[in-house]
Amino acid sequence: MWALAFAARRRGYDVINWHYRSPLATVDEHASQLARELAPRLEQRTRVHFITHSLGGIIVRRFLEQHPLPNLGRVVMLAPPNGGSEVAARVQPLACVIKPIRDLAPRDTPRASFEVGIIAGSRSRNPLFARWINAPNDGTVAVERTKLEGMRDFIVLPRTHTALPWSRDAIDCAFRFVERGRFAA
């Protein structure tokens, strides 16, 4: 998320680039940690926007369900497994070591309770994962599984899962959504 944080600072945003150790806790545990560490700081801000990648989007979604922010602005999710991931389903035996895997099994698409734009990737470089997913995907998440009911905007970029937060086009789209509520220029 360094490239996104750098771009945000250049645009004049006050940035909190929250770090968490993704394999060590469940989504609920991460959301609780986010609440403990950041909620007081976020509540003091005039307007709070989130730009997330992958599991971070699920954590922020859970955090916002449990801790609604009256000053919430817009949320941009890059490659979020909102509807789960077939890859996570295949590696369920690792759930004892990588805790969030349980939370990422394929499931029905939830509904957005906030203004959100989603950027999905459509380039896969992992033939095994691509075969497991068997639909347009970014190598980790199927494009369709990134969606949320009620999302404000949606775009697919020809990027891999890990390249999305580093790509100039995804960064530009993210800030257009934060600033205008849409991805289109």
Short mmCIF file of C-alpha atoms in Angstrom, two decimals:
data_model
loop_
_atom_site.label_atom_id
_atom_site.label_comp_id
_atom_site.label_asym_id
_atom_site.label_seq_id
_atom_site.Cartn_x
_atom_site.Cartn_y
_atom_site.Cartn_z
CA MET A 1 0.00 0.00 0.00
CA TRP A 2 3.07 2.27 -0.04
CA ALA A 3 2.41 3.53 -3.57
CA LEU A 4 -1.18 4.42 -2.65
CA ALA A 5 -0.08 6.09 0.61
CA PHE A 6 2.54 8.11 -1.27
CA ALA A 7 -0.02 9.16 -3.89
CA ALA A 8 -2.49 10.16 -1.16
CA ARG A 9 0.08 12.31 0.62
CA ARG A 10 0.99 14.00 -2.67
CA ARG A 11 -2.71 14.84 -3.08
CA GLY A 12 -2.77 16.43 0.38
CA TYR A 13 -4.47 13.66 2.35
CA ASP A 14 -3.54 12.87 5.94
CA VAL A 15 -2.68 9.18 5.62
CA ILE A 16 -2.83 6.33 8.10
CA ASN A 17 -1.28 3.27 6.46
CA TRP A 18 -2.46 0.66 8.95
CA HIS A 19 -0.40 -2.53 9.06
CA TYR A 20 -1.63 -5.87 10.32
CA ARG A 21 -0.24 -9.38 10.22
CA SER A 22 -2.89 -10.99 8.05
CA PRO A 23 -2.27 -14.71 8.74
CA LEU A 24 -2.29 -14.36 12.52
CA ALA A 25 -5.91 -13.40 13.17
CA THR A 26 -9.44 -13.85 11.88
CA VAL A 27 -11.32 -11.06 10.12
CA ASP A 28 -13.23 -10.28 13.34
CA GLU A 29 -10.00 -10.14 15.34
CA HIS A 30 -8.42 -7.79 12.78
CA ALA A 31 -11.54 -5.57 12.78
CA SER A 32 -11.39 -5.37 16.58
CA GLN A 33 -7.70 -4.49 16.42
CA LEU A 34 -8.47 -1.76 13.86
CA ALA A 35 -11.15 -0.40 16.20
CA ARG A 36 -8.79 -0.37 19.20
CA GLU A 37 -5.88 1.20 17.33
CA LEU A 38 -7.58 3.65 14.98
CA ALA A 39 -11.23 4.36 15.83
CA PRO A 40 -10.44 7.24 18.24
CA ARG A 41 -8.16 8.88 15.65
CA LEU A 42 -10.70 8.38 12.85
CA GLU A 43 -13.57 9.86 14.85
CA GLN A 44 -11.59 13.10 15.24
CA ARG A 45 -11.25 13.60 11.48
CA THR A 46 -13.69 15.70 9.44
CA ARG A 47 -14.00 13.03 6.74
CA VAL A 48 -12.51 9.52 6.55
CA HIS A 49 -11.95 7.59 3.33
CA PHE A 50 -10.57 4.07 3.06
CA ILE A 51 -8.59 2.54 0.22
CA THR A 52 -8.04 -1.16 0.81
CA HIS A 53 -6.48 -4.14 -0.88
CA SER A 54 -7.68 -7.75 -0.73
CA LEU A 55 -8.32 -8.93 2.86
CA GLY A 56 -8.04 -5.31 4.02
CA GLY A 57 -11.37 -4.60 2.32
CA ILE A 58 -13.07 -7.40 4.23
CA ILE A 59 -11.56 -6.16 7.50
CA VAL A 60 -12.72 -2.58 6.86
CA ARG A 61 -16.18 -3.81 5.83
CA ARG A 62 -16.47 -5.74 9.12
CA PHE A 63 -15.07 -2.78 11.10
CA LEU A 64 -17.68 -0.43 9.56
CA GLU A 65 -20.48 -2.92 10.32
CA GLN A 66 -19.45 -2.96 13.99
CA HIS A 67 -18.27 0.67 14.31
CA PRO A 68 -20.18 2.98 11.96
CA LEU A 69 -18.35 6.26 11.43
CA PRO A 70 -20.55 9.37 11.14
CA ASN A 71 -17.73 11.04 9.19
CA LEU A 72 -17.27 8.18 6.71
CA GLY A 73 -16.50 9.34 3.21
CA ARG A 74 -15.92 6.85 0.40
CA VAL A 75 -14.37 3.40 0.37
CA VAL A 76 -12.33 1.97 -2.50
CA MET A 77 -11.61 -1.75 -2.46
CA LEU A 78 -8.92 -3.23 -4.70
CA ALA A 79 -9.37 -6.97 -5.37
CA PRO A 80 -11.52 -7.67 -2.31
CA PRO A 81 -12.78 -11.25 -1.88
CA ASN A 82 -16.23 -9.96 -0.87
CA GLY A 83 -17.87 -13.15 -2.14
CA GLY A 84 -14.97 -15.30 -0.94
CA SER A 85 -12.31 -17.01 -3.00
CA GLU A 86 -12.03 -20.45 -4.54
CA VAL A 87 -8.33 -20.37 -3.68
CA ALA A 88 -9.19 -19.95 0.02
CA ALA A 89 -11.63 -22.86 -0.27
CA ARG A 90 -8.88 -25.08 -1.71
CA VAL A 91 -6.40 -24.26 1.03
CA GLN A 92 -8.83 -24.63 3.98
CA PRO A 93 -6.53 -27.20 5.66
CA LEU A 94 -4.09 -24.31 6.25
CA ALA A 95 -6.72 -22.47 8.34
CA CYS A 96 -4.95 -23.55 11.53
CA VAL A 97 -1.90 -21.53 10.41
CA ILE A 98 -3.51 -18.81 8.29
CA LYS A 99 -6.55 -17.79 10.35
CA PRO A 100 -8.46 -15.57 7.87
CA ILE A 101 -8.81 -18.44 5.37
CA ARG A 102 -11.96 -19.59 7.18
CA ASP A 103 -13.53 -16.18 6.57
CA LEU A 104 -12.74 -16.24 2.84
CA ALA A 105 -14.52 -19.36 1.64
CA PRO A 106 -16.92 -18.66 -1.27
CA ARG A 107 -20.26 -17.32 -0.08
CA ASP A 108 -23.16 -15.12 -1.10
CA THR A 109 -22.30 -11.56 -1.96
CA PRO A 110 -22.97 -9.20 0.95
CA ARG A 111 -24.58 -5.77 0.61
CA ALA A 112 -22.63 -2.53 0.90
CA SER A 113 -23.84 -0.30 3.71
CA PHE A 114 -21.60 2.60 2.62
CA GLU A 115 -20.48 4.32 -0.58
CA VAL A 116 -18.00 1.93 -2.19
CA GLY A 117 -16.19 1.53 -5.50
CA ILE A 118 -14.50 -1.75 -6.37
CA ILE A 119 -11.51 -2.30 -8.63
CA ALA A 120 -11.01 -5.89 -9.77
CA GLY A 121 -8.07 -7.36 -11.63
CA SER A 122 -8.34 -9.69 -14.62
CA ARG A 123 -4.78 -10.90 -15.17
CA SER A 124 -3.62 -14.16 -13.64
CA ARG A 125 -0.06 -15.40 -13.71
CA ASN A 126 -0.68 -18.48 -11.58
CA PRO A 127 -1.97 -21.34 -13.78
CA LEU A 128 -2.95 -23.52 -10.81
CA PHE A 129 -5.02 -20.82 -9.11
CA ALA A 130 -6.51 -19.76 -12.45
CA ARG A 131 -7.65 -23.36 -13.00
CA TRP A 132 -9.14 -23.51 -9.50
CA ILE A 133 -11.07 -20.29 -10.09
CA ASN A 134 -12.14 -21.12 -13.67
CA ALA A 135 -13.58 -17.65 -14.36
CA PRO A 136 -12.05 -14.24 -15.13
CA ASN A 137 -9.75 -13.54 -12.16
CA ASP A 138 -6.63 -11.78 -10.89
CA GLY A 139 -4.87 -14.99 -9.85
CA THR A 140 -6.45 -14.96 -6.39
CA VAL A 141 -10.04 -13.70 -6.63
CA ALA A 142 -12.64 -14.14 -9.37
CA VAL A 143 -13.82 -10.82 -10.79
CA GLU A 144 -17.44 -11.66 -9.86
CA ARG A 145 -16.49 -12.41 -6.25
CA THR A 146 -15.09 -8.91 -5.74
CA LYS A 147 -18.53 -7.31 -6.12
CA LEU A 148 -20.88 -6.08 -3.42
CA GLU A 149 -24.58 -5.49 -3.83
CA GLY A 150 -25.19 -1.75 -3.74
CA MET A 151 -21.68 -0.77 -4.81
CA ARG A 152 -21.56 2.68 -6.38
CA ASP A 153 -19.03 1.88 -9.15
CA PHE A 154 -17.03 -1.07 -10.47
CA ILE A 155 -14.11 -1.40 -12.86
CA VAL A 156 -11.92 -4.26 -14.07
CA LEU A 157 -8.28 -3.54 -14.89
CA PRO A 158 -5.85 -5.94 -16.62
CA ARG A 159 -3.70 -6.41 -13.49
CA THR A 160 -2.78 -9.25 -11.16
CA HIS A 161 -3.95 -9.34 -7.57
CA THR A 162 -0.62 -8.17 -6.16
CA ALA A 163 0.01 -5.56 -8.89
CA LEU A 164 -3.25 -3.62 -8.40
CA PRO A 165 -2.11 -1.42 -5.47
CA TRP A 166 1.07 -0.54 -7.38
CA SER A 167 -0.43 0.22 -10.79
CA ARG A 168 -0.82 3.82 -11.89
CA ASP A 169 -4.25 3.19 -13.44
CA ALA A 170 -5.63 1.62 -10.26
CA ILE A 171 -4.22 4.44 -8.13
CA ASP A 172 -5.74 7.07 -10.45
CA CYS A 173 -9.11 5.29 -10.42
CA ALA A 174 -9.04 5.02 -6.63
CA PHE A 175 -8.55 8.75 -6.16
CA ARG A 176 -11.13 9.65 -8.81
CA PHE A 177 -13.64 7.62 -6.82
CA VAL A 178 -12.63 9.17 -3.49
CA GLU A 179 -12.90 12.66 -4.97
CA ARG A 180 -15.85 12.29 -7.40
CA GLY A 181 -17.68 9.10 -6.51
CA ARG A 182 -16.90 7.39 -9.83
CA PHE A 183 -13.96 5.78 -11.61
CA ALA A 184 -14.45 7.38 -15.02
CA ALA A 185 -12.36 10.43 -15.83
#
